[in-house]
């Protein structure tokens, strides 16, 4: 790119960044304002007397700690399950030949076109029969398998040289050893990208936890935040503090794994 065009590119990127960050900045600054400043007209962006009292209040007035812990536990179950199933499935579809492989793969991809609302009632009936209603495993249950995750890992593994696996088999390595010692280390960038994708989608999931839970003991942050907003509608600074608490783990996760995430997106091929 010519050096003269770079400032224009940076200005264009900055102009696009402002409307994206402005709602989050406004939310964060509102959460550290006392209520009189929040309802002041005309509104002011910067707080005159910043305080963290809203964060203390929401944890005292509502079980936000329990909601946060539930979200973390559910996210850990879902991310672990998706990474395990997707890695195994992607390895099988990419590096093994078996009857009906391509047909099965196409059927799996076709499941991506089925909306969750169509599968919701059968999943709910299955959850009842399995005794998963109002439990954390029940909240995680529909998301433990992800067709997109298998597709992503398959596409990445197609770029791996099959000669590595063949050489290991000639040396007497077992299939589990090949998978754990050769394949998994090579697909870490894709695993990081898939893990972040899965975390973002699951962390923000609202409909299924709302349906399958009925007590605060197992509710996740999105459902808890909705109940909190309904009960404390007039305390806008409390609502903004709760929203910051809900969004902060995702931001932290991306900042910690952004290099692996970007590398995974860049290296994940679209090979047939």
Tab-separated table of N, CA, C and O in Angstrom, residues 85-149:
chain	number	residue	atom	x	y	z
A	85	UNK	N	-15.479	-32.647	20.566
A	85	UNK	CA	-16.253	-33.275	19.490
A	85	UNK	C	-15.812	-32.754	18.127
A	85	UNK	O	-15.668	-33.531	17.169
A	86	UNK	N	-15.568	-31.459	18.019
A	86	UNK	CA	-15.189	-30.878	16.736
A	86	UNK	C	-13.816	-31.360	16.282
A	86	UNK	O	-13.605	-31.616	15.087
A	87	UNK	N	-12.887	-31.492	17.211
A	87	UNK	CA	-11.554	-31.962	16.840
A	87	UNK	C	-11.590	-33.410	16.386
A	87	UNK	O	-10.994	-33.772	15.360
A	88	UNK	N	-12.303	-34.246	17.127
A	88	UNK	CA	-12.421	-35.653	16.731
A	88	UNK	C	-13.167	-35.793	15.412
A	88	UNK	O	-12.747	-36.535	14.516
A	89	UNK	N	-14.299	-35.078	15.286
A	89	UNK	CA	-15.075	-35.155	14.050
A	89	UNK	C	-14.331	-34.591	12.856
A	89	UNK	O	-14.346	-35.175	11.764
A	90	UNK	N	-13.672	-33.456	13.046
A	90	UNK	CA	-12.912	-32.874	11.953
A	90	UNK	C	-11.765	-33.763	11.504
A	90	UNK	O	-11.494	-33.884	10.299
A	91	UNK	N	-11.110	-34.421	12.449
A	91	UNK	CA	-10.018	-35.346	12.120
A	91	UNK	C	-10.553	-36.532	11.323
A	91	UNK	O	-9.940	-36.954	10.336
A	92	UNK	N	-11.704	-37.079	11.739
A	92	UNK	CA	-12.275	-38.218	11.027
A	92	UNK	C	-12.673	-37.841	9.599
A	92	UNK	O	-12.386	-38.577	8.646
A	93	UNK	N	-13.322	-36.693	9.422
A	93	UNK	CA	-13.764	-36.290	8.093
A	93	UNK	C	-12.597	-35.880	7.196
A	93	UNK	O	-12.682	-36.016	5.967
A	94	UNK	N	-11.521	-35.385	7.782
A	94	UNK	CA	-10.412	-34.879	6.971
A	94	UNK	C	-9.406	-35.957	6.609
A	94	UNK	O	-8.844	-35.927	5.502
A	95	UNK	N	-9.160	-36.904	7.496
A	95	UNK	CA	-8.026	-37.811	7.313
A	95	UNK	C	-8.396	-39.286	7.216
A	95	UNK	O	-7.510	-40.123	7.069
A	96	UNK	N	-9.674	-39.632	7.293
A	96	UNK	CA	-10.080	-41.028	7.174
A	96	UNK	C	-11.074	-41.171	6.030
A	96	UNK	O	-11.863	-40.267	5.754
A	97	UNK	N	-11.012	-42.323	5.375
A	97	UNK	CA	-11.974	-42.641	4.322
A	97	UNK	C	-12.852	-43.791	4.807
A	97	UNK	O	-12.352	-44.830	5.199
A	98	UNK	N	-14.156	-43.581	4.770
A	98	UNK	CA	-15.096	-44.611	5.186
A	98	UNK	C	-16.373	-44.445	4.373
A	98	UNK	O	-16.659	-43.345	3.856
A	99	UNK	N	-17.146	-45.505	4.214
A	99	UNK	CA	-18.367	-45.436	3.388
A	99	UNK	C	-19.329	-44.368	3.900
A	99	UNK	O	-19.617	-44.290	5.098
A	100	UNK	N	-19.820	-43.546	2.987
A	100	UNK	CA	-20.789	-42.518	3.332
A	100	UNK	C	-20.202	-41.291	3.978
A	100	UNK	O	-20.950	-40.457	4.499
A	101	UNK	N	-18.886	-41.141	3.943
A	101	UNK	CA	-18.253	-39.994	4.604
A	101	UNK	C	-18.754	-38.673	4.043
A	101	UNK	O	-19.175	-37.784	4.802
A	102	UNK	N	-18.725	-38.523	2.734
A	102	UNK	CA	-19.120	-37.248	2.134
A	102	UNK	C	-20.609	-36.963	2.328
A	102	UNK	O	-21.012	-35.823	2.566
A	103	UNK	N	-21.430	-38.009	2.235
A	103	UNK	CA	-22.874	-37.826	2.437
A	103	UNK	C	-23.150	-37.408	3.875
A	103	UNK	O	-23.944	-36.497	4.138
A	104	UNK	N	-22.496	-38.069	4.815
A	104	UNK	CA	-22.681	-37.727	6.221
A	104	UNK	C	-22.230	-36.302	6.504
A	104	UNK	O	-22.875	-35.563	7.266
A	105	UNK	N	-21.133	-35.894	5.876
A	105	UNK	CA	-20.642	-34.538	6.072
A	105	UNK	C	-21.628	-33.514	5.521
A	105	UNK	O	-21.891	-32.481	6.148
A	106	UNK	N	-22.225	-33.793	4.366
A	106	UNK	CA	-23.202	-32.871	3.790
A	106	UNK	C	-24.469	-32.808	4.635
A	106	UNK	O	-25.060	-31.731	4.803
A	107	UNK	N	-24.884	-33.942	5.189
A	107	UNK	CA	-26.057	-33.938	6.067
A	107	UNK	C	-25.773	-33.105	7.312
A	107	UNK	O	-26.638	-32.346	7.784
A	108	UNK	N	-24.564	-33.238	7.840
A	108	UNK	CA	-24.197	-32.456	9.014
A	108	UNK	C	-24.208	-30.961	8.698
A	108	UNK	O	-24.716	-30.152	9.484
A	109	UNK	N	-23.680	-30.585	7.532
A	109	UNK	CA	-23.703	-29.180	7.139
A	109	UNK	C	-25.127	-28.682	6.928
A	109	UNK	O	-25.444	-27.528	7.238
A	110	UNK	N	-25.993	-29.549	6.422
A	110	UNK	CA	-27.387	-29.153	6.203
A	110	UNK	C	-28.084	-28.820	7.517
A	110	UNK	O	-29.026	-28.023	7.548
A	111	UNK	N	-27.614	-29.427	8.619
A	111	UNK	CA	-28.228	-29.133	9.917
A	111	UNK	C	-28.016	-27.684	10.337
A	111	UNK	O	-28.755	-27.169	11.180
A	112	UNK	N	-27.018	-27.013	9.740
A	112	UNK	CA	-26.788	-25.608	10.053
A	112	UNK	C	-27.933	-24.724	9.563
A	112	UNK	O	-28.118	-23.612	10.075
A	113	UNK	N	-28.691	-25.207	8.607
A	113	UNK	CA	-29.790	-24.412	8.059
A	113	UNK	C	-31.085	-24.585	8.838
A	113	UNK	O	-32.089	-23.946	8.518
A	114	UNK	N	-31.087	-25.470	9.835
A	114	UNK	CA	-32.283	-25.684	10.641
A	114	UNK	C	-32.259	-24.702	11.810
A	114	UNK	O	-31.351	-24.755	12.646
A	115	UNK	N	-33.202	-23.788	11.919
A	115	UNK	CA	-33.196	-22.810	13.017
A	115	UNK	C	-33.339	-23.492	14.379
A	115	UNK	O	-33.957	-24.560	14.489
A	116	UNK	N	-32.777	-22.850	15.390
A	116	UNK	CA	-32.865	-23.426	16.732
A	116	UNK	C	-34.316	-23.516	17.200
A	116	UNK	O	-34.682	-24.433	17.936
A	117	UNK	N	-35.155	-22.579	16.775
A	117	UNK	CA	-36.558	-22.594	17.190
A	117	UNK	C	-37.269	-23.863	16.733
A	117	UNK	O	-38.212	-24.308	17.390
A	118	UNK	N	-36.812	-24.450	15.626
A	118	UNK	CA	-37.410	-25.694	15.147
A	118	UNK	C	-37.007	-26.865	16.042
A	118	UNK	O	-37.798	-27.774	16.290
A	119	UNK	N	-35.778	-26.835	16.542
A	119	UNK	CA	-35.272	-27.933	17.374
A	119	UNK	C	-35.577	-27.747	18.853
A	119	UNK	O	-35.333	-28.643	19.657
A	120	UNK	N	-36.093	-26.601	19.212
A	120	UNK	CA	-36.233	-26.256	20.621
A	120	UNK	C	-37.180	-27.197	21.373
A	120	UNK	O	-36.866	-27.677	22.466
A	121	UNK	N	-38.351	-27.474	20.793
A	121	UNK	CA	-39.328	-28.321	21.474
A	121	UNK	C	-38.811	-29.756	21.617
A	121	UNK	O	-38.892	-30.334	22.714
A	122	UNK	N	-38.272	-30.395	20.559
A	122	UNK	CA	-37.687	-31.732	20.765
A	122	UNK	C	-36.570	-31.741	21.807
A	122	UNK	O	-36.478	-32.672	22.612
A	123	UNK	N	-35.725	-30.715	21.798
A	123	UNK	CA	-34.647	-30.648	22.798
A	123	UNK	C	-35.218	-30.506	24.209
A	123	UNK	O	-34.698	-31.104	25.160
A	124	UNK	N	-36.288	-29.737	24.345
A	124	UNK	CA	-36.901	-29.573	25.664
A	124	UNK	C	-37.505	-30.881	26.159
A	124	UNK	O	-37.348	-31.250	27.327
A	125	UNK	N	-38.171	-31.618	25.266
A	125	UNK	CA	-38.732	-32.911	25.651
A	125	UNK	C	-37.633	-33.906	26.017
A	125	UNK	O	-37.773	-34.688	26.976
A	126	UNK	N	-36.530	-33.876	25.281
A	126	UNK	CA	-35.396	-34.741	25.623
A	126	UNK	C	-34.821	-34.359	26.984
A	126	UNK	O	-34.451	-35.232	27.783
A	127	UNK	N	-34.738	-33.060	27.248
A	127	UNK	CA	-34.212	-32.608	28.537
A	127	UNK	C	-35.096	-33.085	29.690
A	127	UNK	O	-34.589	-33.450	30.757
A	128	UNK	N	-36.405	-33.091	29.485
A	128	UNK	CA	-37.311	-33.571	30.529
A	128	UNK	C	-37.057	-35.043	30.808
A	128	UNK	O	-36.950	-35.481	31.965
A	129	UNK	N	-36.955	-35.843	29.749
A	129	UNK	CA	-36.750	-37.286	29.929
A	129	UNK	C	-35.392	-37.601	30.542
A	129	UNK	O	-35.249	-38.600	31.252
A	130	UNK	N	-34.411	-36.776	30.254
A	130	UNK	CA	-33.068	-36.997	30.815
A	130	UNK	C	-32.894	-36.365	32.189
A	130	UNK	O	-31.821	-36.492	32.798
A	131	UNK	N	-33.911	-35.663	32.677
A	131	UNK	CA	-33.818	-35.029	33.990
A	131	UNK	C	-32.884	-33.838	34.023
A	131	UNK	O	-32.263	-33.569	35.049
A	132	UNK	N	-32.830	-33.099	32.930
A	132	UNK	CA	-31.892	-31.977	32.830
A	132	UNK	C	-32.543	-30.618	33.031
A	132	UNK	O	-31.859	-29.595	32.960
A	133	UNK	N	-33.856	-30.596	33.274
A	133	UNK	CA	-34.537	-29.314	33.467
A	133	UNK	C	-34.051	-28.667	34.765
A	133	UNK	O	-33.915	-29.318	35.798
A	134	UNK	N	-33.791	-27.369	34.682
A	134	UNK	CA	-33.332	-26.576	35.823
A	134	UNK	C	-32.009	-27.094	36.397
A	134	UNK	O	-31.797	-27.142	37.604
A	135	UNK	N	-31.108	-27.477	35.487
A	135	UNK	CA	-29.757	-27.884	35.876
A	135	UNK	C	-28.761	-27.220	34.940
A	135	UNK	O	-29.095	-26.852	33.804
A	136	UNK	N	-27.536	-27.063	35.393
A	136	UNK	CA	-26.500	-26.478	34.537
A	136	UNK	C	-26.172	-27.362	33.335
A	136	UNK	O	-26.002	-26.842	32.226
A	137	UNK	N	-26.073	-28.711	33.499
A	137	UNK	CA	-25.903	-29.533	32.293
A	137	UNK	C	-27.052	-29.380	31.308
A	137	UNK	O	-26.845	-29.469	30.096
A	138	UNK	N	-28.254	-29.137	31.808
A	138	UNK	CA	-29.379	-28.914	30.913
A	138	UNK	C	-29.239	-27.633	30.117
A	138	UNK	O	-29.646	-27.565	28.948
A	139	UNK	N	-28.669	-26.602	30.725
A	139	UNK	CA	-28.419	-25.347	30.006
A	139	UNK	C	-27.390	-25.556	28.900
A	139	UNK	O	-27.489	-24.991	27.810
A	140	UNK	N	-26.387	-26.391	29.171
A	140	UNK	CA	-25.315	-26.628	28.196
A	140	UNK	C	-25.673	-27.679	27.159
A	140	UNK	O	-25.050	-27.731	26.085
A	141	UNK	N	-26.665	-28.498	27.436
A	141	UNK	CA	-26.978	-29.683	26.641
A	141	UNK	C	-27.094	-29.435	25.135
A	141	UNK	O	-26.468	-30.145	24.336
A	142	UNK	N	-27.860	-28.450	24.649
A	142	UNK	CA	-28.035	-28.323	23.184
A	142	UNK	C	-26.788	-27.884	22.439
A	142	UNK	O	-26.733	-27.999	21.212
A	143	UNK	N	-25.786	-27.366	23.145
A	143	UNK	CA	-24.649	-26.732	22.466
A	143	UNK	C	-23.376	-27.566	22.528
A	143	UNK	O	-22.320	-27.101	22.079
A	144	UNK	N	-23.449	-28.780	23.065
A	144	UNK	CA	-22.240	-29.592	23.196
A	144	UNK	C	-21.740	-30.103	21.845
A	144	UNK	O	-20.575	-30.480	21.721
A	145	UNK	N	-22.612	-30.160	20.860
A	145	UNK	CA	-22.238	-30.543	19.499
A	145	UNK	C	-22.462	-29.353	18.590
A	145	UNK	O	-23.510	-28.706	18.646
A	146	UNK	N	-21.480	-29.054	17.738
A	146	UNK	CA	-21.571	-27.888	16.858
A	146	UNK	C	-21.105	-28.283	15.462
A	146	UNK	O	-19.928	-28.590	15.251
A	147	UNK	N	-22.039	-28.298	14.508
A	147	UNK	CA	-21.686	-28.668	13.140
A	147	UNK	C	-20.687	-27.684	12.539
A	147	UNK	O	-19.781	-28.077	11.791
A	148	UNK	N	-20.827	-26.402	12.865
A	148	UNK	CA	-19.873	-25.422	12.350
A	148	UNK	C	-18.468	-25.710	12.877
A	148	UNK	O	-17.479	-25.550	12.160
A	149	UNK	N	-18.360	-26.138	14.145
A	149	UNK	CA	-17.061	-26.458	14.709
A	149	UNK	C	-16.402	-27.619	13.985
A	149	UNK	O	-15.191	-27.585	13.701
